[in-house]
Amino acid sequence: MKVYSSDKIRNIVLLGHGGVGKTTVAEAMAFASGAITRRGSVNDGNTISDFDAEETKRHFSVNTSILPIEWEEYKINILDTPGYFDFVGEVEEALRAAEGAVIVVSAKSGVQVGTELAWEKAEAAGLPRFIFVNGMDEEGANLVKVLEDLQSTFGKAIAPFQVPIKENGKFVGFVNVVKMEGRKFEGDRVVPCEIPDSMADEIDPVRQMILEAVAETDEELMERYFDGDEFTVDEIQDALKSGIVSGDIVPVLCGCAINGTGIGVLMTSICRYFPVAEMVHPTLDAVDKDGKPVKVECGETAPFSAFVFKTSVDPFLGKITYFKINSGILRRDDPVVNVTKDAVERMNRLYVMRGKEQIEVPEIHAGDIGAVTKLSVTTTGDTLCGKRIAVNFPPIQFPDALMCMAVEPKSKGDEDKVSASLQRLMEEDPTIRLVVDREMKQQLLYGVGDQHLDVIVSKMLNKFKIGIELKKPKVPYRETIRSKVQVQGKHKKQSGGHGQYGDVHIIFEPSGDLTQPYVFAEEVFGGAVPKNYFPAVEKGIQECVKSGVLAGYPMVGVKATLVDGSYHPVDSSEMAFKLATALAFKNGIPQAKPVILEPIMTVHITVDEAYMGDIIGDLNKRRGRVLGMERVGKKQVIEAEVPQAEMFTYPADLRSITQGRGMFSMEFARYEETTKEVQDKIIADSKLQDEAKS
């Protein structure tokens, strides 16, 4: 592949609902451009985009892949993203490297949840958009209905460029509404044809949509439109390009990727209408080494800087680092500094990656996407610079991974291997989190959803030959007391030589502070217990509260006041008083109405108003309490408090309830007494575990 200058590069991300054919569109573009000689199939598992073992097994995209193709003297970097919500981290990475988005929509299903989310993400990233209606050859395809769905959902920005020509129900060509010319498909070619007279009623309203969209880009054009003046083709195309770059116009193209129809037109439109990187981002925000904001000028003449937007681990090549050059030109063997890590990296060879294929190049220009292997410290989110500049670009904001399961190795002795292998997967996927819960003696694996976690389990087995099991996490319950009691604890033992004697009278009562395990006080009069034994008594309390009397969970909110006792001048010792304290604890706490506390989480759920009833009903089933509701934009935000034990699978459950439209965040609020039914179950489970150990 030859080296391309910035003005000839287009970076486009394919977005859309899962299963609408994004990977098939990418495959068709690669085939039409000559990048591949045989068109693969997702079902057959032989596309150049879905090359990972998990993708070929599951028949859908799990990772973002990059496919550079050459078309009409341009280079198009296609970023093919997963459509399933669990892999949204891959989408965020791709958005960071793109200057335009093609949202793929099914000609049968029209606007789906993934379509709306794709639009929102592209809009938030400030990307110009095309919509490609795929599957026009399929039975039930209805472009008119799809256009109505698109306009009702996204408004007047929708501007269809084509009206399909059908013969005997088959998609054989289209009318280019911009130029008002007919086109027919002949094999891989598109040839001119007459516009059928019978299509006037279909074409006129679509033509009016285009003219209205053009008129709204400029006041002078608007006046001419109302005066009934005709626009020239050049005026229409110039206005369309301006409107597309600003986001005011979103063209709709149609085709059928599975047989390649309409794909050449899509690529030509991408080259003609989508902007170069420098037009979308003339400057980029960054910070210098002192953390002060700076503006980085983009373009080939500026000093070299690049952002690492993706990392993958190949079993043969090792770590592959994908970067987008924001400014300057990177040449082979150029000295490069990782500003984020303050380390020098060596780049002996530069590549552009087409799926898993490495294509070596001598240099890469601003606006282009490149790759390098075996960098020592560089990870996703790092900034690479040349010697003339030292800046840091802001990191990618990944969604919080809130789906949590405890991870255990299937084979004993693999604990360290599990941690090391998951760390390698975390280099590839920053949405994965591994947390070591020392209190509950478990490793917690966090992912975006259940499918995400399932892929992680599969990758662990296939890539690292380590079998792991995911189990429901243990909840860090606490125990406390609800009443006041005074008890005696006496430890007296005689043996050869010195005996052991310790005697304490302790009042146990709630301290009122559940953030502290215990509060110790002494109110001993007359030297009944010498002061030098007070620390031993407190140490006894400190050790005892580590395990409560109901289910063995740590205790909180306990106040222990030493009020009386006795000692022996010879047989008393610190150990004896510590043991006496333990006896007092064992006897007294069961009398002080012990209860189990559970962690309560504050949850903020953002949903469409239509789902409010279902969400509140579901929260009630989880023993949650709704604290309030607030409208934010078009959404409703519900604030609630829910026991942590009920929230481990909530990401998947919320997605099911809202068809993927809901989002939530969660943070620890406090500990609170649980219900008797839950408490009884916790105690019963604890007894079963004790019996299993014995």
XYZ file of C-alpha atoms in Angstrom:
694
model
C 0.000 0.000 0.000
C 1.350 3.402 -0.939
C 1.745 6.305 1.475
C -1.126 8.809 1.398
C -1.057 12.502 2.253
C -3.533 13.894 4.776
C -5.945 15.313 2.197
C -6.471 11.872 0.654
C -7.292 10.022 3.896
C -10.796 9.319 5.217
C -11.285 7.621 8.587
C -14.812 6.271 8.966
C -16.371 4.211 11.732
C -19.138 1.727 11.002
C -21.823 1.898 13.702
C -25.229 0.374 14.206
C -27.366 -2.227 15.909
C -26.005 -5.751 16.213
C -26.743 -7.945 13.208
C -27.468 -5.200 10.650
C -24.432 -6.135 8.533
C -21.624 -3.741 9.458
C -18.947 -6.395 8.964
C -20.555 -7.456 5.675
C -20.476 -3.826 4.524
C -16.770 -3.625 5.431
C -16.121 -6.894 3.571
C -17.977 -5.623 0.513
C -15.969 -2.382 0.533
C -12.711 -4.329 0.748
C -13.789 -6.579 -2.119
C -15.008 -3.729 -4.336
C -11.742 -1.849 -3.815
C -9.611 -4.869 -4.714
C -8.132 -5.212 -1.247
C -9.373 -8.826 -1.241
C -10.123 -11.128 -4.169
C -12.817 -13.228 -2.494
C -15.720 -11.938 -0.454
C -15.999 -13.680 2.917
C -19.085 -14.310 5.021
C -19.819 -13.708 8.709
C -21.676 -17.033 8.899
C -18.706 -18.850 7.383
C -16.326 -17.082 9.772
C -13.902 -16.022 7.022
C -14.210 -12.228 6.811
C -11.034 -10.187 7.121
C -12.674 -8.029 9.768
C -13.859 -10.733 12.198
C -10.616 -12.702 12.439
C -10.535 -13.283 16.206
C -11.374 -16.838 17.331
C -14.250 -15.518 19.457
C -15.735 -13.700 16.469
C -15.563 -16.664 14.115
C -17.130 -18.869 16.796
C -19.958 -16.464 17.702
C -20.601 -15.000 14.235
C -20.548 -11.393 15.415
C -17.902 -8.736 16.057
C -16.263 -8.593 19.464
C -13.380 -6.240 18.617
C -12.938 -3.150 16.482
C -10.875 -3.977 13.418
C -9.219 -1.583 10.972
C -9.453 -2.145 7.212
C -7.546 0.342 5.030
C -8.727 0.306 1.401
C -7.874 2.378 -1.687
C -10.632 3.955 -3.759
C -10.423 6.659 -6.438
C -6.999 7.914 -5.292
C -8.182 8.025 -1.702
C -7.404 5.851 1.285
C -10.389 4.923 3.451
C -9.626 3.543 6.898
C -12.705 1.541 7.870
C -13.169 0.964 11.595
C -15.606 -1.924 11.921
C -17.121 -1.910 15.412
C -19.204 -4.419 17.396
C -22.927 -3.747 17.492
C -23.629 -5.512 20.768
C -23.763 -3.257 23.821
C -21.354 -5.330 25.922
C -18.458 -4.290 23.678
C -19.059 -0.552 23.811
C -15.435 0.014 24.868
C -14.342 -1.026 21.377
C -16.765 1.515 19.902
C -15.334 4.307 22.075
C -11.831 3.469 20.824
C -12.942 3.601 17.183
C -14.782 6.902 17.631
C -11.539 8.466 18.841
C -9.804 7.640 15.552
C -12.598 8.569 13.116
C -13.668 11.747 11.313
C -16.907 10.353 9.987
C -19.487 7.713 10.843
C -21.532 5.412 8.628
C -24.545 4.174 10.584
C -25.764 0.928 9.066
C -29.533 0.339 9.276
C -31.537 -2.726 8.300
C -33.896 -2.207 5.353
C -36.395 -4.476 7.124
C -36.063 -3.450 10.778
C -35.416 0.276 10.344
C -34.424 2.292 13.398
C -33.436 0.058 16.332
C -31.969 0.726 19.745
C -28.435 0.363 18.400
C -29.245 2.902 15.671
C -30.251 5.483 18.277
C -27.174 4.799 20.409
C -24.922 5.000 17.337
C -26.431 8.375 16.427
C -25.966 9.659 19.990
C -22.335 8.558 20.087
C -21.508 10.021 16.677
C -23.223 13.275 17.622
C -21.403 13.445 20.967
C -18.096 12.912 19.139
C -18.965 15.660 16.623
C -18.694 13.299 13.657
C -20.362 13.883 10.282
C -22.689 10.969 9.491
C -24.017 8.894 6.617
C -26.773 6.339 6.980
C -26.486 3.225 4.840
C -29.696 1.214 4.558
C -28.506 -2.353 4.080
C -30.375 -5.417 2.825
C -32.383 -3.805 0.034
C -32.564 -7.191 -1.730
C -34.171 -8.904 1.233
C -37.849 -9.762 1.341
C -39.678 -7.174 3.422
C -37.190 -4.368 2.704
C -39.049 -1.047 2.755
C -36.952 2.075 2.210
C -39.962 4.401 2.455
C -40.802 3.144 5.939
C -37.151 3.267 6.978
C -36.922 6.903 5.847
C -40.069 7.742 7.812
C -38.547 6.073 10.899
C -35.291 7.945 10.431
C -36.964 11.332 10.028
C -39.331 10.849 12.962
C -36.412 9.790 15.165
C -33.641 12.125 14.011
C -35.479 15.040 12.410
C -34.989 17.147 9.292
C -31.256 16.394 9.017
C -32.115 13.140 7.227
C -31.537 13.617 3.490
C -32.002 10.568 1.213
C -29.653 10.632 -1.778
C -31.259 7.688 -3.564
C -34.555 6.108 -4.503
C -34.257 2.389 -5.324
C -35.233 1.001 -8.719
C -36.817 -2.415 -8.428
C -37.703 -4.946 -11.105
C -39.814 -7.952 -10.150
C -39.244 -7.067 -6.514
C -35.459 -7.097 -6.893
C -33.180 -4.131 -6.171
C -31.499 -3.458 -9.549
C -30.485 0.194 -9.337
C -31.348 3.602 -7.982
C -32.150 7.172 -8.882
C -29.448 9.625 -7.801
C -31.745 12.313 -6.400
C -28.929 14.881 -6.188
C -28.191 14.699 -9.919
C -31.631 13.327 -10.910
C -29.997 10.538 -12.901
C -30.761 6.814 -13.037
C -28.180 4.122 -12.246
C -28.328 0.353 -12.723
C -26.136 -2.417 -11.384
C -24.362 -4.585 -13.941
C -22.239 -7.047 -12.040
C -19.741 -4.969 -10.089
C -20.371 -1.898 -12.251
C -22.912 0.920 -11.959
C -24.124 2.165 -15.356
C -26.414 5.082 -16.319
C -30.058 4.359 -17.134
C -33.313 6.197 -17.765
C -35.443 7.109 -14.764
C -38.661 5.063 -14.985
C -41.702 7.306 -15.502
C -43.640 5.327 -12.919
C -41.273 6.487 -10.150
C -42.172 10.183 -10.194
C -44.411 9.911 -7.128
C -41.583 8.239 -5.178
C -38.859 10.617 -6.331
C -40.600 13.977 -5.846
C -40.929 13.900 -2.033
C -37.337 12.636 -1.679
C -36.094 15.372 -4.004
C -37.917 17.923 -1.855
C -36.179 16.582 1.271
C -32.803 17.155 -0.406
C -33.693 20.665 -1.578
C -35.032 21.624 1.866
C -31.866 20.334 3.510
C -29.735 22.291 1.024
C -31.796 25.460 1.517
C -31.351 25.330 5.280
C -27.551 25.503 4.963
C -27.552 29.110 3.730
C -29.913 32.108 3.942
C -29.436 33.023 0.281
C -30.262 29.471 -0.787
C -33.293 29.539 1.490
C -34.604 32.693 -0.238
C -34.039 31.160 -3.666
C -35.807 27.980 -2.597
C -38.894 29.915 -1.521
C -38.740 31.934 -4.756
C -38.883 28.663 -6.710
C -35.377 28.962 -8.206
C -33.651 25.749 -9.279
C -30.297 24.886 -7.715
C -27.451 23.690 -9.917
C -25.836 20.309 -9.211
C -22.634 22.050 -8.096
C -24.581 24.274 -5.700
C -26.376 21.260 -4.290
C -23.150 19.267 -3.845
C -21.273 22.175 -2.268
C -24.152 22.853 0.132
C -24.444 19.152 0.933
C -20.738 18.898 1.777
C -20.964 21.949 4.022
C -24.087 20.599 5.709
C -22.592 17.134 6.159
C -19.440 18.514 7.796
C -21.517 20.630 10.202
C -23.860 17.729 10.956
C -26.906 19.607 9.655
C -27.333 17.103 6.826
C -27.156 13.327 7.164
C -27.318 11.599 3.763
C -29.104 8.276 3.394
C -27.716 5.770 0.884
C -28.972 2.265 0.225
C -27.648 -1.023 -1.048
C -27.122 -4.668 -0.312
C -23.713 -5.484 1.104
C -24.089 -9.235 0.765
C -23.922 -8.946 -3.029
C -22.052 -5.614 -3.194
C -24.789 -3.442 -4.700
C -24.515 0.216 -3.745
C -21.106 -0.230 -2.095
C -19.129 1.617 -4.777
C -21.516 4.571 -4.514
C -21.086 4.559 -0.723
C -17.283 4.703 -1.028
C -17.387 7.430 -3.650
C -19.706 9.464 -1.414
C -17.359 8.970 1.554
C -14.421 10.323 -0.470
C -16.434 13.230 -1.897
C -18.389 14.419 1.129
C -16.568 13.385 4.287
C -13.932 15.822 5.534
C -10.233 15.246 6.149
C -9.058 15.031 9.743
C -7.639 18.544 9.742
C -11.017 19.998 8.696
C -12.852 18.307 11.590
C -10.085 19.096 14.093
C -7.861 22.024 12.987
C -6.504 21.971 16.550
C -6.784 19.462 19.381
C -6.921 20.048 23.111
C -4.011 18.679 25.116
C -1.922 19.460 28.173
C 1.817 20.055 28.378
C 4.187 18.336 30.802
C 3.164 20.771 33.540
C -0.510 19.956 33.043
C -1.314 23.321 31.448
C -3.871 23.340 28.587
C -2.415 23.733 25.100
C -3.724 23.604 21.543
C -1.991 21.224 19.136
C -2.094 22.256 15.486
C -2.982 19.375 13.219
C -1.605 18.799 9.750
C 1.489 17.349 8.155
C 3.769 20.342 8.718
C 3.307 20.392 12.506
C 5.558 18.406 14.894
C 4.711 14.722 15.242
C 2.128 13.664 17.818
C -0.124 10.618 17.984
C -2.716 9.075 20.257
C -2.843 5.353 21.062
C -6.503 4.382 20.749
C -6.282 0.591 20.819
C -4.065 -2.300 21.924
C -4.329 -5.969 21.018
C -2.317 -9.026 21.952
C -1.464 -11.470 19.174
C -0.142 -14.941 20.112
C 2.585 -14.664 17.432
C 3.290 -10.937 17.097
C 2.888 -10.029 20.760
C 1.425 -6.651 21.636
C 0.133 -4.554 18.733
C -0.312 -0.832 19.360
C -2.730 1.106 17.133
C -2.336 4.872 16.924
C -3.887 7.807 15.110
C -1.428 10.486 14.016
C -2.810 13.860 15.019
C 0.003 15.978 13.609
C 3.216 15.646 11.602
C 4.703 12.611 9.868
C 6.112 9.479 11.503
C 8.940 7.716 9.680
C 10.537 4.381 10.345
C 13.220 4.548 13.084
C 12.157 8.064 14.184
C 12.819 8.604 17.915
C 9.483 8.611 19.755
C 8.687 9.541 23.349
C 5.728 8.189 25.257
C 4.857 11.431 27.045
C 2.252 9.766 29.255
C 4.777 7.273 30.652
C 7.842 9.515 30.197
C 9.674 6.774 28.304
C 11.435 6.445 24.956
C 9.988 3.839 22.584
C 11.666 2.304 19.528
C 9.644 1.915 16.337
C 11.759 -0.164 13.996
C 8.901 -1.002 11.657
C 5.650 0.779 10.875
C 2.525 -0.979 9.713
C -0.976 -0.381 8.585
C -3.159 -3.289 9.705
C -5.835 -4.761 7.461
C -7.612 -7.062 9.871
C -4.793 -9.308 11.079
C -2.613 -8.649 8.019
C 0.424 -6.400 8.534
C 1.306 -4.081 5.667
C 4.683 -2.453 6.227
C 5.029 1.214 5.208
C 7.986 3.629 5.368
C 6.022 6.525 6.849
C 2.571 7.555 8.043
C 1.075 11.056 7.676
C -1.161 13.165 9.899
C -4.734 11.932 9.892
C -3.745 8.342 9.161
C -3.915 5.255 11.362
C -0.844 3.101 11.939
C 0.369 0.249 14.085
C 3.592 -0.948 15.661
C 4.482 -4.105 17.540
C 6.284 -4.881 20.779
C 6.347 -1.454 22.414
C 7.597 -1.883 25.951
C 5.438 0.446 28.079
C 2.820 1.988 25.779
C -0.839 1.180 26.425
C -4.228 2.443 25.239
C -4.717 6.136 26.028
C -1.030 7.097 25.843
C 0.345 9.965 23.767
C 3.391 9.557 21.517
C 5.423 12.576 20.427
C 8.574 13.500 18.578
C 11.401 15.577 20.027
C 9.871 18.922 19.037
C 6.715 18.587 21.117
C 5.682 17.073 24.464
C 1.927 17.012 25.079
C -0.694 14.657 26.437
C -4.040 14.181 24.715
C -7.030 13.446 26.976
C -7.708 9.734 27.536
C -10.734 7.879 26.191
C -13.685 7.960 28.585
C -14.721 4.333 28.852
C -18.056 3.328 30.404
C -17.961 1.949 33.925
C -17.917 -1.837 34.066
C -20.567 -2.690 36.683
C -21.388 -6.341 35.949
C -19.547 -8.200 38.697
C -18.755 -11.872 39.270
C -16.253 -13.673 41.477
C -13.601 -15.473 39.448
C -12.016 -18.756 40.510
C -9.592 -21.047 38.660
C -10.884 -24.500 37.780
C -7.508 -26.007 38.673
C -5.841 -25.509 42.022
C -2.604 -23.570 41.879
C -3.677 -21.429 38.899
C -4.527 -18.351 41.012
C -1.416 -16.412 39.972
C -1.832 -17.440 36.329
C -5.418 -16.182 36.366
C -4.346 -12.746 37.604
C -1.484 -12.469 35.101
C -3.655 -13.551 32.160
C -6.485 -11.191 33.076
C -3.953 -8.365 33.267
C -2.987 -9.107 29.656
C -6.629 -9.056 28.604
C -7.032 -5.726 30.421
C -4.298 -4.289 28.168
C -6.556 -5.098 25.212
C -9.828 -4.124 26.856
C -9.766 -1.241 29.347
C -13.411 -1.897 30.295
C -12.315 -5.052 32.167
C -11.560 -4.573 35.873
C -10.083 -7.052 38.338
C -10.453 -6.234 42.033
C -8.921 -8.287 44.827
C -11.353 -8.425 47.770
C -9.081 -9.442 50.614
C -11.846 -9.376 53.200
C -14.014 -11.922 51.381
C -10.968 -13.740 49.942
C -12.159 -13.466 46.348
C -11.159 -11.878 43.064
C -13.934 -9.819 41.497
C -14.118 -9.572 37.706
C -16.030 -6.575 36.361
C -17.332 -6.363 32.802
C -19.884 -4.359 30.835
C -22.413 -7.223 30.658
C -22.903 -10.966 30.881
C -21.883 -11.537 27.258
C -18.706 -9.539 27.870
C -17.820 -11.751 30.846
C -18.607 -14.870 28.811
C -16.138 -13.775 26.129
C -13.478 -13.157 28.792
C -13.937 -16.717 30.136
C -13.628 -18.096 26.609
C -10.531 -16.010 25.834
C -8.856 -17.180 29.036
C -9.298 -20.776 27.926
C -8.391 -20.326 24.258
C -5.545 -17.830 24.581
C -3.956 -18.845 27.871
C -5.262 -22.405 28.409
C -6.641 -21.455 31.823
C -10.132 -22.510 32.837
C -11.995 -20.160 35.150
C -15.419 -20.202 36.763
C -17.605 -17.191 37.466
C -19.652 -17.307 40.636
C -21.954 -14.939 42.459
C -19.767 -12.679 44.614
C -19.850 -12.892 48.376
C -21.418 -9.839 49.942
C -19.366 -8.068 52.658
C -22.063 -8.155 55.335
C -21.484 -6.716 58.801
C -22.902 -7.492 62.248
C -23.829 -5.115 65.038
C -25.909 -4.995 68.237
C -29.152 -3.220 69.025
C -29.319 -3.217 72.843
C -27.216 -2.754 75.975
C -25.970 -5.577 78.159
C -23.446 -5.968 81.004
C -21.592 -9.264 81.341
C -18.691 -10.798 83.216
C -15.856 -12.671 81.647
C -13.538 -14.602 83.956
C -10.561 -16.638 82.858
C -9.098 -18.733 85.650
C -6.739 -21.635 85.153
C -4.382 -23.382 87.520
C -1.395 -25.373 86.376
C 2.075 -26.132 87.606
C 3.777 -22.866 88.591
C 1.967 -19.620 87.895
C -1.736 -19.851 87.065
C -3.810 -17.605 84.782
C -6.341 -15.141 86.140
C -8.297 -12.365 84.497
C -11.712 -11.006 85.401
C -13.625 -8.245 83.544
C -17.098 -6.731 83.678
C -17.959 -5.086 80.362
C -20.978 -3.168 79.103
C -21.687 -3.794 75.402
C -23.988 -1.306 73.645
C -24.435 0.316 70.220
C -21.882 3.054 69.582
C -24.033 4.801 66.960
C -21.139 4.873 64.481
C -21.309 2.084 61.912
C -18.156 3.319 60.173
C -15.985 2.089 63.083
C -15.758 -1.524 64.313
C -15.727 -0.584 67.992
C -15.245 2.120 70.573
C -13.452 1.175 73.797
C -13.869 3.030 77.089
C -13.065 2.305 80.718
C -14.858 3.407 83.834
C -13.026 1.321 86.436
C -12.887 2.700 89.966
C -10.603 1.819 92.834
C -8.054 -0.103 90.792
C -10.253 -3.189 90.367
C -8.384 -3.723 87.104
C -4.910 -2.183 86.943
C -4.379 0.333 84.104
C -1.601 -1.727 82.593
C -4.223 -4.370 81.620
C -6.507 -1.903 79.802
C -4.627 -2.337 76.480
C -5.020 -6.126 76.784
C -8.777 -5.736 77.226
C -8.978 -3.445 74.189
C -6.889 -5.860 72.137
C -9.315 -8.627 73.083
C -12.205 -6.482 71.810
C -10.270 -5.635 68.649
C -9.767 -9.310 67.825
C -13.284 -10.395 68.760
C -15.100 -7.886 66.522
C -13.399 -9.413 63.484
C -15.949 -12.227 63.616
C -19.534 -11.764 64.782
C -21.657 -14.347 66.573
C -24.431 -14.744 63.953
C -22.622 -15.597 60.706
C -19.001 -14.709 61.386
C -19.017 -11.337 59.605
C -17.001 -8.394 61.031
C -18.801 -6.336 63.648
C -19.292 -2.581 63.548
C -20.892 0.007 65.811
C -20.017 -1.731 69.084
C -19.147 0.225 72.222
C -17.372 -1.773 74.949
C -16.948 -0.139 78.353
C -14.828 -1.846 81.010
C -16.556 -1.042 84.310
C -15.230 -3.555 86.822
C -13.214 -6.697 87.338
C -10.554 -8.238 89.531
C -6.990 -9.415 89.268
C -4.449 -11.629 90.991
C -1.089 -10.094 91.863
C 0.763 -13.207 90.690
C -1.435 -15.066 88.188
C -2.824 -12.112 86.217
C -1.281 -11.298 82.831
C -2.150 -9.520 79.582
C -3.026 -12.840 77.966
C -5.364 -13.759 80.836
C -7.258 -10.439 80.552
C -7.447 -10.798 76.760
C -8.976 -14.267 77.157
C -11.377 -12.978 79.836
C -12.482 -10.254 77.411
C -13.123 -12.878 74.706
C -15.348 -14.809 77.154
C -17.290 -11.636 77.983
C -17.739 -10.951 74.248
C -18.898 -14.512 73.558
C -21.421 -14.385 76.386
C -22.560 -10.782 76.033
C -23.027 -10.146 72.294
C -25.770 -12.809 71.843
C -27.726 -11.050 74.611
C -27.359 -7.611 72.988
C -29.773 -8.383 70.111
C -27.208 -8.891 67.360
C -28.323 -8.225 63.769
C -26.797 -8.478 60.315
C -26.175 -5.337 58.271
C -25.954 -5.265 54.492
C -24.260 -2.716 52.212
C -26.716 -0.293 50.619
C -25.873 1.319 47.276
C -27.062 4.647 45.903
C -28.149 4.036 42.308
C -28.870 6.605 39.580
C -30.770 5.125 36.628
C -31.225 7.108 33.390
C -34.076 5.869 31.191
C -36.755 6.957 28.755
C -40.014 7.876 30.444
C -41.767 4.909 28.826
C -39.776 2.516 31.021
C -40.343 4.277 34.352
C -43.038 1.894 35.585
C -41.026 -1.219 34.730
C -37.891 0.179 36.369
C -39.647 1.139 39.611
C -41.385 -2.245 39.750
C -38.050 -3.994 39.297
C -36.435 -1.871 42.027
C -39.209 -2.865 44.422
C -38.491 -6.542 43.709
C -34.853 -5.857 44.624
C -35.884 -4.412 47.993
C -34.972 -0.956 46.700
C -36.347 2.413 47.776
C -36.943 5.150 45.224
C -35.694 8.469 46.626
C -36.664 10.745 43.789
C -36.970 11.379 40.057
C -35.660 14.198 37.888
C -35.996 15.009 34.218
C -32.666 15.614 32.480
C -33.129 16.519 28.817
C -35.376 13.882 27.255
C -34.578 11.307 29.930
C -35.706 10.591 33.468
C -33.132 9.990 36.208
C -34.304 7.805 39.074
C -32.388 7.924 42.342
C -32.797 4.883 44.564
C -31.145 2.934 47.338
C -30.768 -0.794 46.772
C -28.967 -3.567 48.694
C -25.680 -4.475 47.018
C -26.641 -8.160 47.032
C -29.416 -7.371 44.529
C -27.239 -5.417 42.075
C -24.569 -7.800 40.763
C -26.514 -8.703 37.602
C -28.283 -5.357 37.192
C -26.411 -4.247 34.027
C -27.847 -7.194 32.082
C -31.272 -6.892 33.706
C -31.535 -3.157 33.005
C -30.565 -3.727 29.403
C -33.284 -6.355 29.085
C -35.953 -4.100 30.624
C -35.074 -1.047 28.511
C -33.941 -2.826 25.312
C -30.486 -1.380 25.867
C -31.601 2.223 26.313
C -31.042 2.452 30.088
C -27.873 3.436 31.901
C -26.976 3.539 35.566
C -24.246 4.413 38.027
C -23.794 3.109 41.537
C -21.840 3.948 44.667
C -21.726 2.727 48.263
C -24.001 4.630 50.643
C -23.951 2.926 54.059
C -24.676 -0.241 55.998
C -28.225 -0.940 57.078
C -30.014 -3.695 59.004
C -31.372 -6.328 56.651
C -34.755 -8.029 56.831
C -35.337 -11.076 59.041
C -35.863 -13.314 56.005
C -32.555 -12.264 54.465
C -30.788 -12.515 57.826
C -32.062 -16.044 58.388
C -30.840 -17.080 54.932
C -27.386 -15.553 55.540
C -27.073 -17.413 58.851
C -28.224 -20.686 57.261
C -25.723 -20.296 54.403
C -22.955 -19.599 56.917
C -23.772 -22.808 58.826
C -23.708 -24.829 55.615
C -20.286 -23.405 54.741
C -18.970 -24.234 58.228
C -20.291 -27.787 57.915
C -18.673 -28.150 54.503
C -15.315 -27.090 55.918
C -15.487 -29.455 58.900
